[in-house]
XYZ file of C-alpha atoms in Angstrom:
111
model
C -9.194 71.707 178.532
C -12.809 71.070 178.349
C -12.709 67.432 178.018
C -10.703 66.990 181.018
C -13.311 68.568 182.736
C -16.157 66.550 181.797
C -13.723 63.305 182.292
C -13.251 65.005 186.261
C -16.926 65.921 186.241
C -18.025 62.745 185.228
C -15.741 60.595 187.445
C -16.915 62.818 190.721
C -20.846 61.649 189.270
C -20.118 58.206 188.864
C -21.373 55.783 191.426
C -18.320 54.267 191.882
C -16.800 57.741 193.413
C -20.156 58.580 195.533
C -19.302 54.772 197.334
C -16.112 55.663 197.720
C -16.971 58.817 199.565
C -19.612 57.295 201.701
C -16.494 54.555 202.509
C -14.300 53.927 205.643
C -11.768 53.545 202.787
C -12.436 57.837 202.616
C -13.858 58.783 206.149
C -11.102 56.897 208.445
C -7.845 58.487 206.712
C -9.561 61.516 206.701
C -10.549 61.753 210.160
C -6.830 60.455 211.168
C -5.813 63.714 209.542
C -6.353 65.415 212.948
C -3.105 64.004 214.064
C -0.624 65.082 212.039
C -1.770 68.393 211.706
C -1.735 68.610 214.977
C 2.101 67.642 214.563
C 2.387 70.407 212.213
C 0.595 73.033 214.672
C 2.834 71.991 217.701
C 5.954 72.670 215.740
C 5.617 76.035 216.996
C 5.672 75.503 220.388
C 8.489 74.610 222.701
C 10.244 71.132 222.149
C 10.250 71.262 226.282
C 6.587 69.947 226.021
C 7.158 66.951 223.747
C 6.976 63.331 224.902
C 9.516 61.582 223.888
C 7.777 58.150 224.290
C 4.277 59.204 223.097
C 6.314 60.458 220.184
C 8.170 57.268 219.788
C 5.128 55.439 219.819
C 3.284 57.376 217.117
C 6.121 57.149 214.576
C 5.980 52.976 214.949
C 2.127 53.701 214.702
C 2.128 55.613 211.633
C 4.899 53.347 210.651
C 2.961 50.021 211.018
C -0.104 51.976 209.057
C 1.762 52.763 206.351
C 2.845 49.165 205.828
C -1.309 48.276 206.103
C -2.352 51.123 203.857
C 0.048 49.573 200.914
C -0.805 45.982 201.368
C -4.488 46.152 201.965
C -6.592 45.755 198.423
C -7.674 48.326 197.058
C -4.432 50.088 198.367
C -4.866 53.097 200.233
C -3.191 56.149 199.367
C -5.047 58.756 200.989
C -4.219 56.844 204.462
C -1.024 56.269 203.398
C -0.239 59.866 202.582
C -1.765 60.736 205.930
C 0.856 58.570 207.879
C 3.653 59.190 205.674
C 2.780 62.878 206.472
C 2.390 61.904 210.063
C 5.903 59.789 210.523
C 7.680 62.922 208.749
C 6.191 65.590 211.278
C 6.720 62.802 214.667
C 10.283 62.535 213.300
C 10.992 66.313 213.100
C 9.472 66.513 216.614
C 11.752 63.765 218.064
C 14.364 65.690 216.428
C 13.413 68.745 218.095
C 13.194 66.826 221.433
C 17.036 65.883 221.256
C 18.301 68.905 219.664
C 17.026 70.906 222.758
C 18.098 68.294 225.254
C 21.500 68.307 224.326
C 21.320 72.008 224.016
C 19.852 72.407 227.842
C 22.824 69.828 228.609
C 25.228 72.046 227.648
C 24.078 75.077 228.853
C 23.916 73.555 232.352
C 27.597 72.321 231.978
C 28.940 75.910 230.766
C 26.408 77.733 233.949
């Protein structure tokens, strides 16, 4: 047990790992974090309030940075992860979106 934490401790002291958290490759995907928690948090609140285009628009956005997060060298998983999280949660939401439509559809039919 020991030795795997002086290989952790030395990887977090090496300088390789101290440019990687002063790097864009670090700061941007976790800054973009913001949105899908923010996904996460509104999945409380009433699918009357979701956009269906703003929605739309941020699952072809996460989509699209997905794609550039695997192809761009060094690949980045920690932006990946952030849209794959973010896609998941916009899809849920859309889901929401329709599933109460149709719902206030057929309420108004049987009223």
């Amino acid at each position: 047990m020991s030795q795997h934490f002086k290989r952790f401790a030395n990887r977090i002291k090496s300088k390789e790992f101290r440019e990687y958290l002063t790097s864009t490759h670090f700061w941007g995907p976790v800054a973009n974090w913001g949105i899908p928690i923010a996904a996460m948090a509104d999945m409380k609140k009433s699918p009357e309030i979701i956009s269906p285009k703003m929605t739309g628009a941020l699952c072809i956005y996460s989509a699209l940075f997905m794609r550039f997060a695997w192809m761009v060298q060094p690949r980045n998983h920690l932006l990946f992860a952030c849209h794959f999280a973010n896609e998941t949660c916009q899809i849920v939401q859309l889901g929401r979106y329709y599933t109460y439509k149709k719902q206030s559809k057929t309420e108004v039919v049987h009223a």
